[in-house]
């Protein structure tokens, strides 16, 4: 297991607010984190509808072996609060997901979505400005054509670097229910968006219509037994995708089989042990996140207590199961009462698919090495670590005598939770969102 050290903590705040550890609003809470395909950029979205992009600095000439740090590159308001007057429903500005598109030119493109609307953003740099217009004066106002007696050739003048974020497409009015997932296809021409009951396929060039590829809405809503919780395209095969459900099942679909993928190609489900069945069984078996491995061979799912790895060739049970916080099994009743049992934790692979990471409570996050079967619990906290310091593994004591370096399960702070994490696509650099703080860690550099 890699030894992660403190890389640099970023206190995530909106512009023009006091940078105080205790002063933050609901809008400041980070709701998604995503590296781009090269790892040079890292985007975060928050409940206030803002997107903040961090850029990795180039290596210093004086310290060639020191890896570049991430600094703020661009900040923009992606979504605004809306009101659906037909349904008397408020639509939050909260950013549910961000997905990067592979870079094709000097500009960057990313998708961001709230509950109802997906937007395609272009992020570009500008370090020159045109001067010497014929029809406009220096302040940009139109001139009277009758006063123009000479023809000028506009020229480009250097200016301070400016990063601009402009919306290129707005994909709206296609979802009745809340969007929980977006996924870019490997053909880079289409993407899908999933809500509780439907999955839609979009073309990047067409904003006024989408194609419904999954619809699990029953004719009578009283017969509804499960909802879609997450969906993702296969990383290499543009015809294949998976989606998970609140019943703990995963369906693999092939768009070549039929236009409407209501009939799955493969169905992944682990039979429940009757001896472990309880009132909370259905709730904790709901899958909150599903991710293909980079190789495309495996699927990783996260439910409330475990992370599971499935082989695409074996549907009846997962090949690996990792206990994230099994010590909470005895506290499910209180977690149900304070609604924590409905928290949706995400999970991520490292670049080689050998290590997986997911979050827990008390600002803990867990890593599992698939090769050595070792695991570690780390904490994202400003109080107990300094820049460049090595993160010390944490242990939770269930009962009996507690050692000095252990924390009692009764002392865990359930208001501090790591729901969103991201892993650099090729290096051991991770981003961890802890409420309104963003932490970036890297493995120990000797």
XYZ file of N, CA, C and O in Angstrom, residues 59-221:
652
model
N 6.780 21.584 -13.297
C 7.878 21.322 -12.377
C 8.832 22.512 -12.324
O 9.126 23.129 -13.347
N 9.281 22.805 -11.143
C 10.207 23.921 -10.959
C 11.593 23.565 -11.513
O 12.061 22.443 -11.392
N 12.245 24.548 -12.136
C 13.594 24.317 -12.664
C 14.595 24.095 -11.534
O 15.572 23.360 -11.680
N 14.373 24.762 -10.408
C 15.279 24.613 -9.282
C 15.093 23.279 -8.573
O 16.021 22.731 -7.991
N 13.821 22.775 -8.598
C 13.522 21.506 -7.953
C 12.826 20.613 -8.981
O 11.611 20.488 -8.994
N 13.639 20.000 -9.830
C 13.096 19.233 -10.946
C 12.266 18.055 -10.457
O 11.230 17.727 -11.041
N 12.661 17.443 -9.368
C 11.983 16.238 -8.902
C 10.744 16.557 -8.057
O 10.019 15.660 -7.689
N 10.559 17.807 -7.755
C 9.374 18.184 -6.992
C 8.178 18.284 -7.936
O 8.192 19.026 -8.906
N 7.158 17.556 -7.625
C 5.989 17.549 -8.508
C 5.200 18.840 -8.370
O 5.108 19.428 -7.304
N 4.618 19.276 -9.473
C 3.872 20.526 -9.463
C 2.643 20.466 -8.584
O 1.994 19.435 -8.456
N 2.307 21.597 -7.975
C 1.137 21.671 -7.119
C -0.063 22.160 -7.926
O 0.073 22.742 -8.998
N -1.244 21.939 -7.383
C -2.483 22.355 -8.046
C -2.925 23.707 -7.508
O -3.049 23.897 -6.296
N -3.155 24.641 -8.426
C -3.638 25.973 -8.072
C -4.905 26.293 -8.860
O -5.147 25.711 -9.917
N -5.676 27.227 -8.358
C -6.938 27.572 -9.006
C -6.687 28.086 -10.419
O -5.863 28.988 -10.631
N -7.374 27.501 -11.369
C -7.218 27.833 -12.791
C -8.406 28.635 -13.298
O -8.242 29.627 -14.011
N -9.600 28.221 -12.909
C -10.804 28.921 -13.356
C -11.950 28.625 -12.397
O -12.043 27.528 -11.837
N -12.798 29.610 -12.203
C -14.000 29.456 -11.383
C -15.176 30.068 -12.133
O -15.069 31.184 -12.636
N -16.273 29.329 -12.228
C -17.445 29.883 -12.909
C -18.722 29.286 -12.338
O -18.711 28.213 -11.728
N -19.802 30.024 -12.528
C -21.116 29.573 -12.080
C -21.725 28.718 -13.179
O -22.030 29.205 -14.260
N -21.904 27.443 -12.913
C -22.412 26.525 -13.935
C -23.935 26.496 -13.968
O -24.538 26.560 -15.033
N -24.578 26.393 -12.807
C -26.032 26.286 -12.743
C -26.590 27.284 -11.733
O -25.931 27.623 -10.750
N -27.787 27.735 -12.016
C -28.509 28.645 -11.134
C -29.757 27.939 -10.605
O -30.283 27.033 -11.248
N -30.266 28.345 -9.437
C -31.526 27.752 -8.955
C -32.679 28.118 -9.875
O -32.744 29.237 -10.387
N -33.572 27.166 -10.097
C -34.727 27.386 -10.964
C -36.002 26.948 -10.256
O -35.950 26.329 -9.183
N -37.118 27.264 -10.868
C -38.408 26.861 -10.298
C -39.307 26.343 -11.411
O -39.506 27.010 -12.420
N -39.772 25.109 -11.239
C -40.691 24.497 -12.197
C -42.110 24.882 -11.794
O -42.677 24.330 -10.854
N -42.700 25.839 -12.533
C -44.027 26.342 -12.153
C -45.126 25.328 -12.433
O -46.164 25.333 -11.766
N -44.921 24.442 -13.399
C -45.946 23.438 -13.683
C -46.058 22.428 -12.548
O -47.150 21.940 -12.245
N -44.923 22.110 -11.918
C -44.936 21.116 -10.840
C -44.740 21.736 -9.464
O -44.683 21.019 -8.464
N -44.638 23.079 -9.424
C -44.375 23.786 -8.163
C -43.178 23.162 -7.449
O -43.235 22.805 -6.272
N -42.089 23.028 -8.206
C -40.922 22.324 -7.703
C -39.671 23.179 -7.864
O -39.428 23.727 -8.932
N -38.917 23.319 -6.788
C -37.640 24.027 -6.870
C -36.568 23.099 -7.430
O -36.479 21.940 -7.036
N -35.771 23.604 -8.354
C -34.667 22.842 -8.939
C -33.372 23.424 -8.403
O -33.034 24.579 -8.672
N -32.659 22.621 -7.638
C -31.426 23.092 -7.011
C -30.333 23.356 -8.034
O -30.315 22.766 -9.110
N -29.418 24.236 -7.669
C -28.279 24.523 -8.522
C -27.126 23.557 -8.277
O -26.111 23.604 -8.980
N -27.236 22.690 -7.310
C -26.165 21.766 -6.921
C -25.637 20.969 -8.117
O -26.401 20.404 -8.890
N -24.305 20.916 -8.248
C -23.666 20.145 -9.315
C -23.602 18.679 -8.885
O -22.912 18.335 -7.924
N -24.331 17.818 -9.571
C -24.336 16.393 -9.210
C -23.117 15.651 -9.749
O -22.558 14.808 -9.057
N -22.730 15.934 -10.989
C -21.597 15.247 -11.598
C -20.875 16.179 -12.558
O -21.482 17.077 -13.158
N -19.569 15.909 -12.723
C -18.744 16.566 -13.742
C -18.002 15.470 -14.497
O -17.470 14.539 -13.888
N -17.994 15.560 -15.813
C -17.246 14.607 -16.634
C -16.460 15.372 -17.696
O -17.024 16.204 -18.418
N -15.170 15.074 -17.794
C -14.305 15.717 -18.776
C -14.388 14.995 -20.107
O -14.552 13.772 -20.157
N -14.217 15.746 -21.188
C -14.039 15.161 -22.510
C -12.545 15.161 -22.817
O -11.815 16.055 -22.360
N -12.057 14.172 -23.571
C -10.631 14.179 -23.943
C -10.285 15.454 -24.705
O -11.074 15.934 -25.519
N -9.113 15.995 -24.435
C -8.718 17.250 -25.063
C -8.360 17.025 -26.523
O -7.540 16.167 -26.857
N -8.978 17.802 -27.418
C -8.737 17.689 -28.850
C -7.931 18.866 -29.394
O -7.313 18.766 -30.449
N -7.977 19.995 -28.704
C -7.242 21.180 -29.141
C -6.788 21.953 -27.914
O -6.673 21.376 -26.833
N -6.543 23.234 -28.066
C -6.027 24.020 -26.945
C -7.056 24.204 -25.843
O -6.700 24.448 -24.684
N -8.329 24.082 -26.174
C -9.390 24.290 -25.190
C -9.733 22.984 -24.465
O -9.423 21.888 -24.932
N -10.376 23.144 -23.303
C -10.858 22.001 -22.534
C -12.380 22.003 -22.553
O -13.013 23.068 -22.566
N -12.971 20.811 -22.538
C -14.424 20.695 -22.514
C -14.839 19.772 -21.374
O -14.201 18.738 -21.126
N -15.906 20.161 -20.681
C -16.431 19.310 -19.616
C -17.947 19.415 -19.568
O -18.536 20.425 -19.975
N -18.568 18.338 -19.083
C -20.010 18.290 -18.853
C -20.270 18.477 -17.366
O -19.570 17.900 -16.526
N -21.265 19.274 -17.042
C -21.701 19.406 -15.653
C -23.225 19.305 -15.624
O -23.894 19.738 -16.563
N -23.749 18.731 -14.557
C -25.199 18.567 -14.484
C -25.707 18.821 -13.073
O -25.019 18.533 -12.088
N -26.905 19.400 -13.006
C -27.635 19.430 -11.739
C -28.745 18.385 -11.844
O -28.621 17.407 -12.576
N -29.851 18.561 -11.149
C -30.904 17.548 -11.160
C -31.610 17.423 -12.508
O -32.147 16.358 -12.826
N -31.601 18.471 -13.322
C -32.435 18.461 -14.534
C -31.697 18.781 -15.828
O -32.112 18.338 -16.898
N -30.637 19.564 -15.756
C -30.017 20.107 -16.973
C -28.533 19.789 -17.044
O -27.802 19.994 -16.069
N -28.092 19.291 -18.203
C -26.675 19.034 -18.459
C -26.135 20.159 -19.337
O -26.788 20.568 -20.299
N -24.934 20.646 -19.004
C -24.326 21.712 -19.792
C -22.929 21.289 -20.240
O -22.191 20.662 -19.476
N -22.593 21.651 -21.479
C -21.253 21.434 -22.013
C -20.512 22.766 -21.966
O -20.940 23.745 -22.569
N -19.394 22.783 -21.242
C -18.621 23.998 -21.065
C -17.293 23.925 -21.825
O -16.665 22.876 -21.867
N -16.920 25.048 -22.398
C -15.604 25.190 -23.029
C -14.755 26.097 -22.152
O -15.165 27.213 -21.812
N -13.582 25.612 -21.762
C -12.662 26.397 -20.949
C -11.424 26.670 -21.797
O -10.725 25.748 -22.218
N -11.169 27.955 -22.087
C -10.082 28.316 -22.998
C -9.283 29.490 -22.438
O -9.762 30.249 -21.593
N -8.062 29.622 -22.947
C -7.179 30.702 -22.533
C -7.124 31.781 -23.613
O -7.215 31.478 -24.801
N -6.968 33.026 -23.150
C -6.819 34.135 -24.094
C -5.719 35.055 -23.581
O -5.810 35.570 -22.463
N -4.658 35.239 -24.374
C -3.576 36.137 -23.976
C -3.326 37.234 -25.018
O -2.332 37.938 -24.956
N -4.233 37.365 -26.000
C -4.138 38.441 -26.995
C -5.526 39.019 -27.204
O -6.533 38.323 -27.082
N -5.582 40.307 -27.537
C -6.869 40.927 -27.821
C -6.770 41.733 -29.115
O -5.724 42.342 -29.395
N -7.816 41.724 -29.914
C -7.782 42.488 -31.173
C -7.975 43.979 -30.913
O -8.777 44.379 -30.066
N -7.254 44.789 -31.632
C -7.377 46.245 -31.555
C -7.424 46.815 -32.972
O -6.920 46.206 -33.910
N -8.016 48.007 -33.092
C -8.061 48.687 -34.383
C -9.273 48.311 -35.213
O -9.170 48.132 -36.427
N -10.442 48.217 -34.563
C -11.674 47.926 -35.313
C -12.046 49.130 -36.185
O -11.730 50.280 -35.878
N -12.785 48.856 -37.251
C -13.267 49.933 -38.115
C -14.619 50.463 -37.666
O -14.859 51.668 -37.691
N -15.511 49.568 -37.254
C -16.876 49.965 -36.914
C -17.072 50.219 -35.425
O -18.158 50.590 -34.994
N -16.030 49.976 -34.612
C -16.150 50.205 -33.174
C -15.015 51.107 -32.712
O -13.933 51.095 -33.286
N -15.283 51.883 -31.658
C -14.212 52.687 -31.076
C -13.457 51.837 -30.054
O -13.744 50.649 -29.879
N -12.499 52.464 -29.360
C -11.653 51.712 -28.443
C -12.434 51.160 -27.255
O -11.993 50.214 -26.598
N -13.588 51.734 -26.937
C -14.404 51.263 -25.823
C -15.467 50.271 -26.267
O -16.295 49.833 -25.463
N -15.476 49.906 -27.551
C -16.400 48.889 -28.030
C -17.727 49.412 -28.542
O -18.584 48.619 -28.948
N -17.938 50.737 -28.538
C -19.197 51.305 -29.022
C -19.168 51.457 -30.539
O -18.128 51.772 -31.114
N -20.312 51.237 -31.172
C -20.401 51.360 -32.629
C -20.200 52.801 -33.060
O -20.747 53.731 -32.465
N -19.421 52.985 -34.116
C -19.181 54.323 -34.663
C -20.177 54.616 -35.776
O -20.741 53.711 -36.394
N -20.365 55.878 -36.031
C -21.222 56.315 -37.135
C -20.480 56.030 -38.451
O -19.371 56.546 -38.662
N -21.045 55.185 -39.320
C -20.346 54.831 -40.576
C -19.953 56.047 -41.407
O -18.960 56.003 -42.144
N -20.721 57.128 -41.303
C -20.413 58.309 -42.122
C -19.123 58.996 -41.676
O -18.558 59.793 -42.415
N -18.677 58.713 -40.447
C -17.454 59.356 -39.946
C -16.208 58.538 -40.275
O -15.089 58.991 -40.024
N -16.390 57.341 -40.839
C -15.256 56.474 -41.145
C -14.696 56.856 -42.523
O -15.378 56.751 -43.537
N -13.459 57.336 -42.529
C -12.851 57.788 -43.787
C -11.688 56.915 -44.225
O -11.270 56.963 -45.378
N -11.150 56.118 -43.287
C -10.025 55.253 -43.638
C -10.319 53.821 -43.197
O -11.137 53.591 -42.312
N -9.651 52.909 -43.814
C -9.811 51.495 -43.491
C -8.589 51.019 -42.700
O -7.456 51.218 -43.132
N -8.868 50.421 -41.545
C -7.783 49.928 -40.700
C -7.789 48.400 -40.679
O -8.829 47.766 -40.783
N -6.606 47.853 -40.512
C -6.477 46.396 -40.365
C -6.328 46.088 -38.878
O -5.353 46.528 -38.253
N -7.284 45.366 -38.263
C -7.163 45.031 -36.831
C -5.913 44.193 -36.574
O -5.490 43.382 -37.407
N -5.316 44.409 -35.425
C -4.116 43.673 -35.033
C -4.350 43.056 -33.652
O -5.204 43.509 -32.890
N -3.580 41.996 -33.328
C -3.666 41.338 -32.028
C -2.561 41.865 -31.121
O -1.388 41.871 -31.486
N -2.943 42.331 -29.937
C -1.991 42.848 -28.964
C -1.917 41.903 -27.763
O -2.933 41.347 -27.355
N -0.727 41.691 -27.186
C -0.616 40.848 -25.982
C -1.409 41.435 -24.825
O -1.554 42.652 -24.687
N -1.919 40.564 -23.985
C -2.659 40.976 -22.792
C -2.402 39.937 -21.702
O -1.826 38.877 -21.936
N -2.823 40.259 -20.466
C -2.688 39.309 -19.368
C -3.532 38.079 -19.659
O -4.641 38.177 -20.206
N -2.993 36.918 -19.270
C -3.703 35.667 -19.529
C -5.067 35.667 -18.852
O -5.195 35.978 -17.667
N -6.084 35.336 -19.628
C -7.448 35.250 -19.112
C -8.014 33.872 -19.455
O -7.881 33.397 -20.582
N -8.600 33.217 -18.466
C -9.235 31.917 -18.686
C -10.748 32.135 -18.744
O -11.340 32.655 -17.801
N -11.334 31.744 -19.853
C -12.763 31.959 -20.059
C -13.506 30.624 -20.068
O -13.047 29.655 -20.671
N -14.643 30.589 -19.403
C -15.524 29.420 -19.437
C -16.838 29.843 -20.091
O -17.521 30.744 -19.603
N -17.155 29.204 -21.208
C -18.367 29.564 -21.941
C -19.222 28.316 -22.165
O -18.706 27.255 -22.518
N -20.550 28.434 -21.968
C -21.424 27.284 -22.230
C -21.613 27.086 -23.734
O -22.049 27.990 -24.438
N -21.280 25.912 -24.239
C -21.419 25.632 -25.661
C -22.718 24.907 -25.991
O -23.253 25.046 -27.082
N -23.208 24.083 -25.080
C -24.469 23.364 -25.299
C -25.210 23.290 -23.969
O -24.608 23.174 -22.904
N -26.528 23.329 -24.046
C -27.384 23.129 -22.880
C -28.389 22.038 -23.224
O -29.199 22.195 -24.138
N -28.302 20.926 -22.504
C -29.177 19.770 -22.754
C -30.226 19.734 -21.645
O -29.935 19.319 -20.522
N -31.424 20.169 -21.975
C -32.456 20.339 -20.945
C -33.752 19.635 -21.344
O -33.891 19.114 -22.451
N -34.670 19.614 -20.390
C -36.061 19.165 -20.606
C -36.178 17.706 -21.047
O -37.090 17.347 -21.784
N -35.274 16.848 -20.579
C -35.341 15.439 -20.975
C -35.543 14.510 -19.777
O -35.767 13.323 -19.973
N -35.467 15.057 -18.569
C -35.570 14.203 -17.381
C -36.703 14.670 -16.471
O -36.762 15.828 -16.084
N -37.581 13.734 -16.142
C -38.649 14.010 -15.192
C -38.146 13.907 -13.766
O -38.597 14.630 -12.877
N -37.185 13.007 -13.565
C -36.653 12.771 -12.228
C -35.216 13.289 -12.146
O -34.660 13.763 -13.129
N -34.624 13.197 -10.975
C -33.322 13.807 -10.737
C -32.203 13.025 -11.416
O -32.088 11.814 -11.254
N -31.335 13.737 -12.132
C -30.186 13.123 -12.793
C -29.162 12.723 -11.733
O -28.748 13.542 -10.911
N -28.749 11.445 -11.747
C -27.744 10.993 -10.787
C -26.413 10.649 -11.448
O -25.400 10.518 -10.757
N -26.399 10.475 -12.785
C -25.168 10.079 -13.463
C -25.102 10.667 -14.862
O -26.130 10.810 -15.532
N -23.899 11.002 -15.290
C -23.617 11.264 -16.700
C -22.337 10.514 -17.039
O -21.455 10.358 -16.192
N -22.241 10.021 -18.274
C -21.070 9.244 -18.683
C -20.798 9.484 -20.157
O -21.705 9.364 -20.993
N -19.553 9.835 -20.470
C -19.153 10.096 -21.851
C -18.802 8.774 -22.524
O -18.058 7.956 -21.965
N -19.319 8.560 -23.724
C -19.061 7.329 -24.453
C -17.645 7.342 -25.037
O -17.054 8.404 -25.266
N -17.131 6.153 -25.310
C -15.774 6.055 -25.860
C -15.702 6.511 -27.314
O -14.608 6.690 -27.855
N -16.879 6.705 -27.972
C -16.847 7.261 -29.327
C -16.688 8.784 -29.302
O -16.453 9.402 -30.345
N -16.840 9.389 -28.113
C -16.701 10.829 -27.891
C -17.669 11.650 -28.748
O -17.462 12.850 -28.948
N -18.703 11.000 -29.243
C -19.759 11.697 -29.964
C -21.059 11.722 -29.170
O -21.920 12.558 -29.419
N -21.179 10.797 -28.232
C -22.419 10.684 -27.458
C -22.090 10.568 -25.973
O -20.967 10.261 -25.586
N -23.089 10.816 -25.166
C -22.989 10.582 -23.726
C -24.375 10.207 -23.226
O -25.383 10.388 -23.923
N -24.443 9.660 -22.030
C -25.744 9.318 -21.472
C -25.941 10.012 -20.128
O -24.987 10.330 -19.412
N -27.200 10.248 -19.820
C -27.592 10.819 -18.536
C -28.668 9.927 -17.935
O -29.579 9.480 -18.636
N -28.541 9.645 -16.657
C -29.458 8.715 -15.998
C -30.151 9.399 -14.828
O -29.519 10.137 -14.064
N -31.452 9.148 -14.703
C -32.176 9.571 -13.509
C -32.722 8.330 -12.804
O -32.301 7.206 -13.089
N -33.659 8.511 -11.901
C -34.143 7.390 -11.095
C -34.781 6.280 -11.923
O -34.700 5.105 -11.549
N -35.420 6.627 -13.041
C -36.178 5.625 -13.783
C -35.801 5.512 -15.255
O -36.234 4.578 -15.924
N -35.026 6.445 -15.774
C -34.719 6.414 -17.208
C -33.259 6.778 -17.471
O -32.637 7.514 -16.707
N -32.760 6.250 -18.602
C -31.431 6.624 -19.090
C -31.584 7.133 -20.513
O -32.208 6.470 -21.357
N -31.025 8.310 -20.790
C -31.122 8.929 -22.112
C -29.753 8.992 -22.772
O -28.735 9.225 -22.106
N -29.739 8.803 -24.082
C -28.519 8.898 -24.885
C -28.571 10.194 -25.681
O -29.552 10.466 -26.380
N -27.498 10.980 -25.579
C -27.430 12.283 -26.250
C -26.301 12.283 -27.272
O -25.292 11.621 -27.088
N -26.479 13.072 -28.327
C -25.396 13.423 -29.229
C -24.912 14.812 -28.835
O -25.725 15.707 -28.559
N -23.605 15.006 -28.795
C -23.067 16.294 -28.353
C -23.516 17.460 -29.232
O -23.529 18.608 -28.781
N -23.886 17.172 -30.473
C -24.267 18.241 -31.393
C -25.759 18.543 -31.376
O -26.204 19.506 -31.985
N -26.546 17.710 -30.703
C -28.011 17.864 -30.720
C -28.495 18.092 -29.294
O -28.356 17.223 -28.438
N -29.083 19.254 -29.053
C -29.514 19.599 -27.702
C -31.022 19.476 -27.487
O -31.476 19.406 -26.350
N -31.793 19.450 -28.570
C -33.248 19.492 -28.413
C -33.901 18.117 -28.372
O -35.119 18.012 -28.254
N -33.121 17.054 -28.496
C -33.716 15.722 -28.381
C -32.668 14.698 -27.952
O -31.479 14.843 -28.241
N -33.137 13.695 -27.236
C -32.288 12.586 -26.818
C -33.037 11.287 -27.085
O -34.237 11.291 -27.357
N -32.304 10.180 -26.986
C -32.909 8.882 -27.259
C -32.984 8.104 -25.950
O -31.972 7.905 -25.278
N -34.181 7.691 -25.580
C -34.373 6.941 -24.341
C -33.937 5.487 -24.545
O -34.511 4.767 -25.349
N -32.888 5.053 -23.815
C -32.368 3.697 -24.005
C -32.756 2.755 -22.865
O -32.694 1.544 -23.026
N -33.133 3.298 -21.714
C -33.626 2.472 -20.603
C -34.801 3.186 -19.951
O -34.721 4.388 -19.678
N -35.868 2.445 -19.724
C -37.048 2.997 -19.055
C -37.620 1.905 -18.156
O -38.197 0.933 -18.628
N -37.450 2.059 -16.843
C -37.963 1.053 -15.903
C -39.203 1.547 -15.160
O -39.634 0.923 -14.191
N -39.780 2.647 -15.646
C -40.975 3.165 -14.982
C -42.152 2.230 -15.228
O -42.509 1.947 -16.373
N -42.807 1.723 -14.169
C -43.973 0.844 -14.354
C -45.208 1.647 -14.746
O -45.279 2.864 -14.523
N -46.165 0.960 -15.348
C -47.414 1.631 -15.739
C -48.109 2.201 -14.513
O -48.693 3.290 -14.560
N -48.052 1.483 -13.418
C -48.622 1.938 -12.151
C -47.468 2.195 -11.185
O -46.746 1.276 -10.799
N -47.305 3.444 -10.772
C -46.168 3.800 -9.921
C -46.213 3.106 -8.564
O -45.199 3.014 -7.872
